[in-house]
mmCIF file of C-alpha atoms in Angstrom:
data_model
loop_
_atom_site.group_PDB
_atom_site.id
_atom_site.type_symbol
_atom_site.label_atom_id
_atom_site.label_comp_id
_atom_site.label_asym_id
_atom_site.label_seq_id
_atom_site.Cartn_x
_atom_site.Cartn_y
_atom_site.Cartn_z
ATOM 1 C CA UNK A 29 7.909 -5.497 -11.939
ATOM 2 C CA UNK A 30 9.508 -3.534 -9.145
ATOM 3 C CA UNK A 31 7.740 -3.832 -5.795
ATOM 4 C CA UNK A 32 8.716 -2.989 -2.237
ATOM 5 C CA UNK A 33 6.129 -4.374 0.184
ATOM 6 C CA UNK A 34 6.938 -3.484 3.778
ATOM 7 C CA UNK A 35 5.321 -4.493 7.032
ATOM 8 C CA UNK A 36 5.787 -1.152 8.769
ATOM 9 C CA UNK A 37 7.159 2.112 7.475
ATOM 10 C CA UNK A 38 10.291 1.823 5.328
ATOM 11 C CA UNK A 39 11.643 -1.169 7.208
ATOM 12 C CA UNK A 40 15.248 -1.673 8.223
ATOM 13 C CA UNK A 41 16.703 -1.711 4.678
ATOM 14 C CA UNK A 42 15.172 1.252 2.809
ATOM 15 C CA UNK A 43 18.073 1.177 0.360
ATOM 16 C CA UNK A 44 16.389 -1.879 -1.150
ATOM 17 C CA UNK A 45 13.454 0.400 -1.943
ATOM 18 C CA UNK A 46 15.418 3.270 -3.433
ATOM 19 C CA UNK A 47 17.485 0.816 -5.449
ATOM 20 C CA UNK A 48 14.404 0.018 -7.523
ATOM 21 C CA UNK A 49 14.175 3.566 -8.919
ATOM 22 C CA UNK A 50 15.601 4.779 -12.184
ATOM 23 C CA UNK A 51 16.226 8.433 -13.005
ATOM 24 C CA UNK A 52 12.709 9.574 -12.110
ATOM 25 C CA UNK A 53 12.692 10.059 -8.329
ATOM 26 C CA UNK A 54 9.244 11.683 -8.131
ATOM 27 C CA UNK A 55 7.333 9.629 -5.595
ATOM 28 C CA UNK A 56 3.592 9.849 -5.060
ATOM 29 C CA UNK A 57 2.570 9.431 -1.427
ATOM 30 C CA UNK A 58 -0.894 7.896 -1.251
ATOM 31 C CA UNK A 59 -2.456 8.523 2.155
ATOM 32 C CA UNK A 60 -6.024 7.402 1.509
ATOM 33 C CA UNK A 61 -5.873 4.477 3.925
ATOM 34 C CA UNK A 62 -5.778 7.277 6.533
ATOM 35 C CA UNK A 63 -8.967 9.025 5.404
ATOM 36 C CA UNK A 64 -10.845 7.870 8.512
ATOM 37 C CA UNK A 65 -8.522 9.650 10.952
ATOM 38 C CA UNK A 66 -8.756 13.270 12.062
ATOM 39 C CA UNK A 67 -7.440 15.693 9.410
ATOM 40 C CA UNK A 68 -4.739 17.080 11.681
ATOM 41 C CA UNK A 69 -3.459 13.583 12.459
ATOM 42 C CA UNK A 70 -3.524 12.666 8.774
ATOM 43 C CA UNK A 71 -1.541 15.826 7.949
ATOM 44 C CA UNK A 72 1.019 14.998 10.625
ATOM 45 C CA UNK A 73 1.494 11.490 9.249
ATOM 46 C CA UNK A 74 1.801 12.833 5.713
ATOM 47 C CA UNK A 75 4.601 15.136 6.832
ATOM 48 C CA UNK A 76 6.372 12.179 8.464
ATOM 49 C CA UNK A 77 6.268 10.276 5.167
ATOM 50 C CA UNK A 78 7.506 13.311 3.227
ATOM 51 C CA UNK A 79 10.454 13.727 5.582
ATOM 52 C CA UNK A 80 11.458 10.062 5.508
ATOM 53 C CA UNK A 81 11.291 9.831 1.710
ATOM 54 C CA UNK A 82 13.127 13.125 1.245
ATOM 55 C CA UNK A 83 15.899 11.793 3.471
ATOM 56 C CA UNK A 84 16.305 8.996 0.918
ATOM 57 C CA UNK A 85 16.851 11.565 -1.854
ATOM 58 C CA UNK A 86 13.449 10.885 -3.369
ATOM 59 C CA UNK A 87 11.074 13.673 -4.418
ATOM 60 C CA UNK A 88 7.844 12.992 -2.530
ATOM 61 C CA UNK A 89 4.489 14.707 -2.938
ATOM 62 C CA UNK A 90 0.983 13.657 -1.996
ATOM 63 C CA UNK A 91 -1.277 12.146 -4.623
ATOM 64 C CA UNK A 92 -4.737 12.258 -3.042
ATOM 65 C CA UNK A 93 -6.934 9.741 -4.814
ATOM 66 C CA UNK A 94 -10.065 11.597 -3.688
ATOM 67 C CA UNK A 95 -9.157 14.373 -6.136
ATOM 68 C CA UNK A 96 -9.671 11.878 -8.973
ATOM 69 C CA UNK A 97 -12.879 10.148 -7.902
ATOM 70 C CA UNK A 98 -14.913 9.682 -11.068
ATOM 71 C CA UNK A 99 -12.030 11.065 -13.189
ATOM 72 C CA UNK A 100 -10.033 7.987 -14.276
ATOM 73 C CA UNK A 101 -8.565 9.640 -17.376
ATOM 74 C CA UNK A 102 -7.151 12.492 -15.306
ATOM 75 C CA UNK A 103 -5.707 10.051 -12.778
ATOM 76 C CA UNK A 104 -4.094 7.946 -15.513
ATOM 77 C CA UNK A 105 -2.440 11.041 -16.998
ATOM 78 C CA UNK A 106 -1.159 12.173 -13.598
ATOM 79 C CA UNK A 107 0.255 8.891 -12.330
ATOM 80 C CA UNK A 108 2.436 8.521 -15.441
ATOM 81 C CA UNK A 109 4.522 11.445 -14.208
ATOM 82 C CA UNK A 110 5.916 9.521 -11.235
ATOM 83 C CA UNK A 111 8.769 7.099 -10.851
ATOM 84 C CA UNK A 112 7.193 5.379 -7.867
ATOM 85 C CA UNK A 113 4.280 5.148 -5.468
ATOM 86 C CA UNK A 114 4.519 5.013 -1.684
ATOM 87 C CA UNK A 115 1.208 3.801 -0.238
ATOM 88 C CA UNK A 116 0.845 4.320 3.491
ATOM 89 C CA UNK A 117 -0.825 1.921 5.887
ATOM 90 C CA UNK A 118 -4.202 2.335 7.531
ATOM 91 C CA UNK A 119 -7.552 0.819 6.651
ATOM 92 C CA UNK A 120 -7.062 -1.380 3.588
ATOM 93 C CA UNK A 121 -10.781 -1.423 2.770
ATOM 94 C CA UNK A 122 -10.862 2.370 2.603
ATOM 95 C CA UNK A 123 -7.746 2.290 0.437
ATOM 96 C CA UNK A 124 -9.277 -0.175 -2.017
ATOM 97 C CA UNK A 125 -12.486 1.874 -2.243
ATOM 98 C CA UNK A 126 -10.397 4.943 -3.080
ATOM 99 C CA UNK A 127 -8.438 3.014 -5.687
ATOM 100 C CA UNK A 128 -11.606 1.767 -7.329
ATOM 101 C CA UNK A 129 -13.215 5.205 -7.469
ATOM 102 C CA UNK A 130 -10.279 6.834 -9.277
ATOM 103 C CA UNK A 131 -9.486 4.079 -11.775
ATOM 104 C CA UNK A 132 -6.249 3.159 -9.992
ATOM 105 C CA UNK A 133 -6.152 -0.477 -11.077
ATOM 106 C CA UNK A 134 -6.559 0.230 -14.781
ATOM 107 C CA UNK A 135 -3.944 3.001 -14.740
ATOM 108 C CA UNK A 136 -1.328 1.572 -12.392
ATOM 109 C CA UNK A 137 -1.193 -2.167 -13.064
ATOM 110 C CA UNK A 138 0.078 -1.812 -16.671
ATOM 111 C CA UNK A 139 2.713 0.721 -15.604
ATOM 112 C CA UNK A 140 3.986 -1.542 -12.841
ATOM 113 C CA UNK A 141 4.024 -4.634 -15.043
ATOM 114 C CA UNK A 142 5.951 -2.706 -17.714
ATOM 115 C CA UNK A 143 8.580 -1.506 -15.185
ATOM 116 C CA UNK A 144 7.549 2.115 -15.669
ATOM 117 C CA UNK A 145 6.465 2.605 -12.044
ATOM 118 C CA UNK A 146 7.718 1.269 -8.706
ATOM 119 C CA UNK A 147 4.895 0.063 -6.471
ATOM 120 C CA UNK A 148 5.736 0.348 -2.782
ATOM 121 C CA UNK A 149 4.036 0.780 0.545
ATOM 122 C CA UNK A 150 3.526 -0.686 3.975
ATOM 123 C CA UNK A 151 0.782 -2.562 5.790
ATOM 124 C CA UNK A 152 -2.425 -1.716 3.870
ATOM 125 C CA UNK A 153 -0.328 -0.568 0.919
ATOM 126 C CA UNK A 154 1.393 -3.953 0.812
ATOM 127 C CA UNK A 155 -1.798 -5.948 1.337
ATOM 128 C CA UNK A 156 -3.444 -4.187 -1.617
ATOM 129 C CA UNK A 157 -0.866 -5.755 -3.949
ATOM 130 C CA UNK A 158 -2.268 -9.244 -3.346
ATOM 131 C CA UNK A 159 -5.243 -11.094 -4.866
ATOM 132 C CA UNK A 160 -8.006 -9.964 -2.503
ATOM 133 C CA UNK A 161 -8.899 -8.828 1.008
ATOM 134 C CA UNK A 162 -10.361 -12.048 2.404
ATOM 135 C CA UNK A 163 -9.391 -12.408 6.053
ATOM 136 C CA UNK A 164 -8.312 -8.802 6.534
ATOM 137 C CA UNK A 165 -11.753 -7.889 7.850
ATOM 138 C CA UNK A 166 -10.504 -9.535 11.045
ATOM 139 C CA UNK A 167 -8.074 -6.665 11.593
ATOM 140 C CA UNK A 168 -9.545 -3.686 9.648
ATOM 141 C CA UNK A 169 -13.126 -2.428 9.778
ATOM 142 C CA UNK A 170 -14.574 -3.305 6.380
ATOM 143 C CA UNK A 171 -17.723 -1.223 6.878
ATOM 144 C CA UNK A 172 -16.330 2.213 7.777
ATOM 145 C CA UNK A 173 -16.788 4.591 4.848
ATOM 146 C CA UNK A 174 -15.333 8.131 4.833
ATOM 147 C CA UNK A 175 -17.337 11.049 3.455
ATOM 148 C CA UNK A 176 -17.391 11.121 -0.330
ATOM 149 C CA UNK A 177 -16.739 7.400 -0.705
ATOM 150 C CA UNK A 178 -18.963 4.791 -2.348
ATOM 151 C CA UNK A 179 -20.415 2.370 0.165
ATOM 152 C CA UNK A 180 -20.014 -0.678 -2.100
ATOM 153 C CA UNK A 181 -17.469 -3.092 -0.690
ATOM 154 C CA UNK A 182 -14.347 -3.860 -2.733
ATOM 155 C CA UNK A 183 -12.803 -7.250 -2.035
ATOM 156 C CA UNK A 184 -10.543 -7.602 -5.062
ATOM 157 C CA UNK A 185 -6.974 -6.289 -5.046
ATOM 158 C CA UNK A 186 -4.282 -5.516 -7.616
ATOM 159 C CA UNK A 187 -3.102 -9.127 -8.009
ATOM 160 C CA UNK A 188 0.497 -8.046 -8.532
ATOM 161 C CA UNK A 189 1.552 -10.944 -6.301
ATOM 162 C CA UNK A 190 -0.145 -14.383 -6.056
ATOM 163 C CA UNK A 191 -0.432 -14.435 -2.261
ATOM 164 C CA UNK A 192 -1.807 -12.373 0.598
ATOM 165 C CA UNK A 193 0.401 -10.546 3.065
ATOM 166 C CA UNK A 194 0.061 -10.630 6.849
ATOM 167 C CA UNK A 195 1.995 -7.584 8.129
ATOM 168 C CA UNK A 196 3.007 -6.848 11.736
ATOM 169 C CA UNK A 197 3.363 -10.586 12.367
ATOM 170 C CA UNK A 198 4.566 -11.275 15.904
ATOM 171 C CA UNK A 199 5.842 -7.728 16.169
ATOM 172 C CA UNK A 200 5.546 -4.951 18.795
ATOM 173 C CA UNK A 201 2.582 -3.460 16.951
ATOM 174 C CA UNK A 202 -0.993 -2.923 18.224
ATOM 175 C CA UNK A 203 -2.408 -5.081 15.414
ATOM 176 C CA UNK A 204 -0.045 -8.008 15.937
ATOM 177 C CA UNK A 205 -2.526 -10.055 17.986
ATOM 178 C CA UNK A 206 -5.273 -9.574 15.401
ATOM 179 C CA UNK A 207 -2.864 -10.621 12.652
ATOM 180 C CA UNK A 208 -2.607 -14.029 14.351
ATOM 181 C CA UNK A 209 -6.332 -14.515 13.672
ATOM 182 C CA UNK A 210 -5.805 -13.433 10.050
ATOM 183 C CA UNK A 211 -3.046 -16.022 9.619
ATOM 184 C CA UNK A 212 -5.303 -18.686 11.151
ATOM 185 C CA UNK A 213 -7.992 -17.696 8.635
ATOM 186 C CA UNK A 214 -5.522 -17.992 5.754
ATOM 187 C CA UNK A 215 -4.495 -21.438 6.975
ATOM 188 C CA UNK A 216 -8.069 -22.653 7.472
ATOM 189 C CA UNK A 217 -9.108 -21.504 4.007
ATOM 190 C CA UNK A 218 -5.964 -22.606 2.137
ATOM 191 C CA UNK A 219 -5.169 -19.031 1.087
ATOM 192 C CA UNK A 220 -1.528 -18.580 -0.002
ATOM 193 C CA UNK A 221 0.169 -15.990 2.204
ATOM 194 C CA UNK A 222 3.431 -14.652 3.541
ATOM 195 C CA UNK A 223 4.013 -13.111 6.943
ATOM 196 C CA UNK A 224 6.180 -10.065 7.554
ATOM 197 C CA UNK A 225 7.650 -8.938 10.846
ATOM 198 C CA UNK A 226 7.937 -5.185 11.319
ATOM 199 C CA UNK A 227 11.269 -4.198 9.814
ATOM 200 C CA UNK A 228 10.911 -6.680 6.970
ATOM 201 C CA UNK A 229 9.855 -6.091 3.367
ATOM 202 C CA UNK A 230 9.305 -8.188 0.269
ATOM 203 C CA UNK A 231 11.421 -6.867 -2.611
ATOM 204 C CA UNK A 232 10.547 -7.885 -6.162
ATOM 205 C CA UNK A 233 12.761 -6.813 -9.037
ATOM 206 C CA UNK A 234 11.865 -8.675 -12.195
ATOM 207 C CA UNK A 235 12.272 -12.390 -11.513
ATOM 208 C CA UNK A 236 14.152 -11.759 -8.263
ATOM 209 C CA UNK A 237 12.060 -11.895 -5.097
ATOM 210 C CA UNK A 238 13.470 -11.751 -1.580
ATOM 211 C CA UNK A 239 12.646 -10.685 1.950
ATOM 212 C CA UNK A 240 14.930 -8.084 3.500
ATOM 213 C CA UNK A 241 15.192 -6.894 7.079
#
């Protein structure tokens, strides 16, 4: 597997991310964790991601999971065209609902495990790679549902890594204080976890796993 799990944005060593790619530089930007924000703000943040990824010589384009709600076969055919995914932060519960409604897990997990697709993202995008969302309701609203979304809660995650991630840990980020309560929850409930300061990222390349930044 090739994973780049960042706390915030691309982190301080984005070359560790781009180094995971092969010849296919097409990168799908998944913005659905931002579906609760105003459309103009979402569009602005999408453009920021496009610019930053383009500056790394990647070929970014948005892959809006809402387009594939109820169409898992179409999503599976589309996602095979990319060399990597870049999943932006935001509300992780919204993100997981979007993933569930488009058949993301069934399509993406085999591609990632077979080294056909780089999985990368920050904050919510990184948290979604773990086993489940327990404890993250202390920082993200688990009950906010954008228009067009199923209301059923999704607690399971992709299980690409065997531990949860606590991003923005002791960092100059608005959610840093809330993350302390998440870490306390992990500790109290014996949930395996790793913390990431903003600037850091977990890089997994086959059997090699390290924290950079």
